[in-house]
Structure formats: structure tokens, C-alpha cells
Amino acid sequence: MTTDNEVTDGEAGGAEQKEGTERPKWDNKVQYLLTCIGFAVGLGNVWRFPYLCQIYGGGAFLIPYVIALVFEGLPLLYMELAIGQRLRMGSVGVWNSISPYLGGLGVASMMVSFLVGLFYNMILAWVLWYFFHSFQSPLPWRDCPLNLNHTGYLTECEKSSPVNYFWYRKTLNITPDIETSGPLQWWLVLCLATAWCLVYICFIRGIETIGKAIYITATFPYLVLTIFLVRALTLSGATDGLVYLFTPNWETLKNPKVWLDAATQIFFSLSLAFGGLIAFSSYNPQKNNCERDALIVGCVNSLTSIYASIPIFAILGFKANENYNDCRNWNILKLTNAFNIGDENITLENYDDWLNHLNTTDPSEVESLSLKTCNLQTFLDQSASGTGLAFIVFTEAVIRMPGSQVWAVLFFVMLFSLGLSSMFGNLEGVLTPLLDLHMVPPWIPKEIFTGLICLTSFTVALIFTLGSGNYWLEIFNSYVGSMPLLIIAFFEIISVAYIYGINRFNDDIEWMTGRRPNIYWQATWRFISPFMLLVVFVAYVVIEAEKRPTYNAWNPDYVNFPLADVLHYPEWVFAICVLLSVLPVVSIPLVALYRFIGLLKKYIMNRHNPNPYANEFCNGDLKCKHCQSDETNAGQYPLRKLIT
Amino acid sequence: MFEKIFFLLCLSTALAEQLCRPEASDGYRVRLSIKTALGDEAYVWNDNEMFLFRATLAFAMRNQISGQEFEVSNIIVCDETPRVSFWFVVTSPQNTSQLVDKESVEEAVRKSRNRINSAFLLTDKTLEFIGIPPTLAAPVNPDTPPWLIVFGLVMGAVGAGIIVLLASSVVQKKRKNDEKPDDEEIDEETRVKTVENSAASEGIYNRSFSDDERFTHM
């Protein structure tokens, strides 16, 4: 490589990869680690893991979680980082190199990355919307708006709550069901454009700009979480929330769904099978200890989940406490007014005594008041995950904290950083394969190409800005971001362990890191991880196929409003769901078939016109790389890879 | 004579009591929550405070119905409770046995609600007239929603950043293009070398090279 051009000023030559241009590389190891950690640590660590911890018996959930990490997460992570670093290409190039029949894996990864990037950035657009609104006093989700003649509040808001109203009506302007599309919401379009512009500016020169941006976006969330932790622990009721979260309930371990959720959570949390990790590690120097990197990234990701759940639950405990006190104060006011007892004579402390006394003197009157039963446990049980946690539950907690604007701003900037660093990985999983495949004409500079991808994604993602956008986002989240990934990961590990050959892989790793992987890695790569993935996938399909899929709609005209109106997906929507699950993975068999047909054609041609060299190099072995039409490596002979 | 005066007084109070009673059709119940509003600085509710209330209400009635001079005696109060709640009715100054209708009283209270509240250092929530909903304060609606301002700032910064980065890329490329003539000479030498090498090994038609011509971008 020493005679080649030493052009290393970023990506100027990236599109034209002559053997001359060197692959872009990280400025230092810290950038690489932070980028991988940033990709792995995302919104799910903050709003999915605490929820799972809560519903699956607190501290007890950590056991299946750690087991899943050790036997499924870390092996897959190490494998992806190692092959990316060894073969120095994006996902499509890597799988093409291992075997041309597996090129479909890379295409599948690329498609999943693209589709996930679409809806993930929409969530970031929502975060931006809330961020823009956090600079007002009072916060707009604190009060209900007044009705037309200013005599009361809007019915929709009064029946639900100001926070719900702001989310469903002011932000989403949601339609009552998925079939009613509604118009494009211009404010969401603006926010989406801002989100894509922010992604573009960080991505504009590939890892050169990502590497700078990641110093902030990967570290800022930890800073905010620490601030929230300190603040949350001083709030009243925080300890209730923490006790509730971490009290282990060992009974839940008997429920198989807990193990399934732990396995899927680890898998999705580490962002495996997107191709982003492969792309990031392909920019590493080859002699790099990727075993240590994998362990660092995996453990930091899990520790972040646990660390994030502490302030989240402290704050949720505070909110539950506030709701509980509100409930009891409402009862107290009712009693005070009905019995004309002096103002503030009944307090939270002596409420029970008073209630008993009044019950004995005038039970019928007390009966007629229909007092609420206030139970702290019910309020603590009001769990939420996903957008519900961030935009409804947490925003309600924030308005009760003194200095709400500051906390709101900090929270939404944290969410945005978490999401942005994950978006880098998603886009990298799309961009690097396209560049490596030389599907980009060399006269288009990388900046323009990145811009085109962002523009295309923005245009397609406009469906999420419709009135029914939230319903579509849920569909994408459930059907694209789940099953295809499991399938891709399963094929990944099978192909590395059995098609590439575990011994050859061990040799590569020994060459890269200086020592062979130990028995733990061998056992997990060969048997344990594929087996676990297969079990998880089958269990997932079985559980999903059991019931006809439904969704929760927000319908103000519903009889039981504000409870969610549970509707079934119409046929055409369900067809789209299936299409979304199948489309990414169908490329795996399709590409294999295409190659096989190509091979057959070659074989037939060779019979008519034998190539004397074919026998010399390959001894009649048709699978030998020299004999196949090698457009896969874009003009580079496979031998060259062993030399570089 | 004293007996007559005494009799008249008794009669008037008796009449007043008949006019004011709980659930009176033209009366309203008032509820005060002084301790909730003022905490440690709460004042004790006594006859003087009641006098102030009646005077304030008379003031409100005067504001509403111009021309009629309402006096404190026109506001009759009954059914006081330790909650600090009571009923009141308003009698007409021209005819003390006739009550002023509900709607006028409501209008009067609504108009002067703020003054009544501030006389007692209370708010709409802590000084309640049961049956008269407070006029809710209209929220402040600025001309430019504040979120658009923040959006404009962020977009402006991002747009400027993108333009700067793109411009610097163009400048870098121009600089490289100036240096390129030197590099191209080096390239040609290496290319010549490879051509020589392949010429030496040529003899039999080597299919593997011919296939690649279709795909290499050289």
C-alpha cells in the first residue's frame, strides 16, 4: 500500500475508491468507542428498560437480562466488530466477501437501517417539538386551553388531562383511526426538516464530522442523567419509586415471556444486525483489540440502562406521590365542604380519624359524596414505556418540579442526543454499503450524496407527519424493528461460524488482536448464540401470531374516552405490516438465487469454452473465487484483501 | 314608644330572616378558604370581616345597577358555618321586603369579582360563590408563538453550519485540483509499469482479465 496515494484528508476520494485512496479512519480510539457506545445507547435504554424492569419484578429482571447479555449480546457484538475490522467494508461488502451467496444479508441490513432511520428521526422530530416549547412560562402542557366562550376548558382536555391533550391534539393532531389520514401537519414537517438537517450536518463528511459531534452527543446524556439523579433523589416520594422498581419479585422468573423480553431487549438495545457496527469498525486499523472493544461497548450499554432507570424511577415515584396526595386532598375538600368543617382542619395526617368519625355520625352523607379510593400502589403501577413515558408521564412530572423549564429543556436535549448518536449508526449502515458497492457515480461528491439520502428519507418520512402518523410509526416500530433483525442476526452468526469457518475466523482474530478467542467465545459462536436466537425468533413469531394485531387509537368520541379505543388493523394495513417484515429479509434468498443462476450460466459457458487457468488454480472447484464473475468486489481481487 | 321601636326591630329582623334562608331562590352561598390561601397570615373571620363583605357586595350592586343606592343593610346574611360559608340575599333599596333577582346579583358579582377578591386577599378558588363560575383568564397569546422563534434560531444555526461546511469542502477540492497535475505524473508511471508486467505474461488468452473489464472503473 506504500506506493498508493496518501490522500487522507477525509472523504474526498471516498466515492471513487481506486486502490489508491485510503479508507477514512477514526482520529483516535476514543472516537470509535464513543460512536459505538452512542449507537448502542439510544432511546430504548431510557424508556424501554426501566419499563421492563418495572413490570417484570424489579431487581429480578436483571438475572435474565445479564444472562441474555452474556450468551447472546456480547458474542454477536464481538463477531460484528471483528468481521468489520477484518474485512474493512460495510455490511454488503463484508457478506459478499464471505460468500457471494450471502450478499443478501448486507442488502437486508441496509434496508432495515433505512426503514428504521425513517421512523427514528420522526421520534427525534417530536422531541424537538417539545424542546422548542420548553422555553415558555408556563409550560404549554400544564393547563388546558379555554373553550370558546371562556367559561370552562375544552372537553377533550378536561376528560383526559392537559398533558395528554398537548401530546395527542397539539403535537400529533391525531385522527381517530389509521384509515383516516388527515392532512400533513405543517409544524411536524418543520420539526422533521430540522431533525434531518441536524443529522445531515453531523453526517456531512462521514466519520470526520461524526467523530467530532459524537464527543458531545455521546457524553451529554450521562451528564444530564447525573443531574437528574441528584435532583430526583431530593424530591419527596422518590424513594417509593426506587423501592418499587428494585424490589425483586422472584415469581416473575417462572414466566417465559420475561426471558423472551430480556433476550429481545438486549438484542435491540445493542443495535445488532443493522450493519452500522460493521461499518464503524471497518474504519479501524486492522491490528486493534476488538475483543476489548466489544466487552466495553456491551457492558457500558447495559450499565447505562441500569443507571438511567434510577432517576427515571425516582421521578416517577415523585409523580405518583403527587397524584396520590392530590387524590387525598380532593377527598378532604369534599368532606370539608359537605360538612362545613373549618378550613384546613382535616389534614393528610388526621384524615383517617376524621373519616371514621364522620362515618359513624352521618354515614349516608359520606356515602353520597362518592369519595375516591386513593392507593399509592395504583399510581405507581401506572407504567408507561416508549413515547408515553417521555411525552406524557415525564412531562407531567416535570411541571410539578420547581424550575420546570430547565428540567424540560435538559430532558429533551438528552433525548435528542441519545437519538442522534443512534441515527449516525443507522445512516452509516445505509451509506457505507452504497459507497463500497460503487453504486455512486464518482462525480457526485460525498456531501451531495449524503444530502440526497437525507432528502429521500425526509420525503418518505412525511407519512409520519400525517394525522395518522403515530399509528404508522407504531407499525414500523413493531414490524421492521423486530423480526427482520432477528432473522438477519441468525444468518449472520451461522454464516460466520459455519460458512466462513470458525477456524478461519479464529485465525483472523489472532492476527488482529494477538490471541485466539477463548472457549467462551467458541462455545457461544458455534452453538449457544445461534440456538438462543432461533428460540427467541420462534417464540416471538408464535406470540405475535397468536392474536390478531390491534392498536390503541385516541378517539375523543369514544364511549370510554379517555381510555384507548382498541381497534383491529384493516386488511390493507395488515398486508403492509407483513410486507414490511418480509421485504428486508426476502433479499437474502433472492440474492443467493441470483448468484446461483449466474453460477449456472458460467458453468454452462465454461463447458463450451474451457478456461485453461480454471483447472490450474482451482482443481475443478467451481466455488473457487477466481472462476466466479467477481463483480462483487468491484474489481478488487480477493487475494488483495489478504495482502492489505 | 320604646316598645313600638323594639317591636319594629324584632319584626324587621324576623322579616330579614325569612328573606334569607339556605336554598333561597335569589340567594347565593359563599365559601371562603382563608387558611388555604394565606397559611400563617390568615386572619380570623369575625363580625367585622362580615361587615366588610356586606359593604363590598353593596359596592358591587351599586356598580351594577346605577341609580339605586344599596346600603350594607340591603345585604342579608344567614346560615354561617365554621367552614366559613354562609348564604346571602340582596334586598332592593326601594322596597326592603323585595329581593333583587338572581341574574342581577350574578352580573354584579362577576363584574366586580376582582375587587371583592382583593378586599379579602383571596382568589377565585378560595372565595367561591357557589353557582357563579369565575370568568377564566384568557391565556396570553403572543403574535409569534415562542416555539417558532426557537425553531428559527436552531434552523438558522444549522443552515449556516451546512453552508460553511459545504463551502470549505469546495475550497479543499479546488486546492487538491491544483495539486493534482503533480500526482497524475506519478500515477502514469505506475500505470506504465503494470502494463509492462501484463504484456510480459500475455501469451494465452486469460479470461479472468477480460471479465473484469466490464466492472472496473479504471
Short mmCIF file of N, CA and C in Angstrom, two decimals, chain A residues 41 45 49 65 69 222 225 296-310:
data_model
loop_
_atom_site.label_atom_id
_atom_site.label_comp_id
_atom_site.label_asym_id
_atom_site.label_seq_id
_atom_site.Cartn_x
_atom_site.Cartn_y
_atom_site.Cartn_z
N VAL A 41 -26.32 2.87 22.81
CA VAL A 41 -27.14 3.55 23.82
C VAL A 41 -28.09 4.49 23.11
N ASN A 45 -32.76 2.57 25.96
CA ASN A 45 -32.14 2.42 27.27
C ASN A 45 -32.88 3.24 28.32
N PHE A 49 -36.07 -0.10 28.95
CA PHE A 49 -35.52 -0.96 30.00
C PHE A 49 -36.16 -0.70 31.37
N TYR A 65 -31.70 -10.64 32.13
CA TYR A 65 -31.06 -9.62 31.30
C TYR A 65 -29.57 -9.88 31.19
N LEU A 69 -27.34 -11.00 27.98
CA LEU A 69 -26.18 -10.22 27.55
C LEU A 69 -24.98 -11.12 27.34
N TYR A 222 -25.14 11.34 29.69
CA TYR A 222 -24.68 10.90 31.02
C TYR A 222 -24.67 12.06 31.99
N LEU A 225 -28.27 12.74 32.95
CA LEU A 225 -28.79 11.70 33.83
C LEU A 225 -28.28 11.89 35.25
N ILE A 296 -16.31 -3.65 26.20
CA ILE A 296 -16.59 -2.30 26.71
C ILE A 296 -17.95 -1.82 26.26
N VAL A 297 -18.21 -1.92 24.95
CA VAL A 297 -19.47 -1.39 24.43
C VAL A 297 -20.65 -2.12 25.04
N GLY A 298 -20.58 -3.46 25.10
CA GLY A 298 -21.69 -4.22 25.63
C GLY A 298 -21.98 -3.89 27.09
N CYS A 299 -20.92 -3.86 27.89
CA CYS A 299 -21.13 -3.61 29.32
C CYS A 299 -21.58 -2.17 29.58
N VAL A 300 -20.99 -1.22 28.84
CA VAL A 300 -21.41 0.17 29.05
C VAL A 300 -22.87 0.34 28.69
N ASN A 301 -23.31 -0.32 27.64
CA ASN A 301 -24.71 -0.22 27.23
C ASN A 301 -25.64 -0.72 28.34
N SER A 302 -25.31 -1.88 28.91
CA SER A 302 -26.18 -2.41 29.96
C SER A 302 -26.13 -1.58 31.21
N LEU A 303 -24.93 -1.14 31.58
CA LEU A 303 -24.81 -0.32 32.78
C LEU A 303 -25.56 1.00 32.61
N THR A 304 -25.54 1.54 31.38
CA THR A 304 -26.29 2.78 31.14
C THR A 304 -27.76 2.55 31.36
N SER A 305 -28.28 1.42 30.89
CA SER A 305 -29.70 1.13 31.09
C SER A 305 -30.04 1.16 32.56
N ILE A 306 -29.21 0.48 33.35
CA ILE A 306 -29.49 0.41 34.78
C ILE A 306 -29.35 1.79 35.42
N TYR A 307 -28.31 2.50 35.02
CA TYR A 307 -28.08 3.84 35.57
C TYR A 307 -29.22 4.77 35.22
N ALA A 308 -29.75 4.66 34.00
CA ALA A 308 -30.83 5.57 33.58
C ALA A 308 -32.11 5.28 34.32
N SER A 309 -32.32 4.02 34.70
CA SER A 309 -33.60 3.72 35.33
C SER A 309 -33.71 4.31 36.73
N ILE A 310 -32.57 4.64 37.35
CA ILE A 310 -32.66 5.19 38.71
C ILE A 310 -33.32 6.56 38.74
#
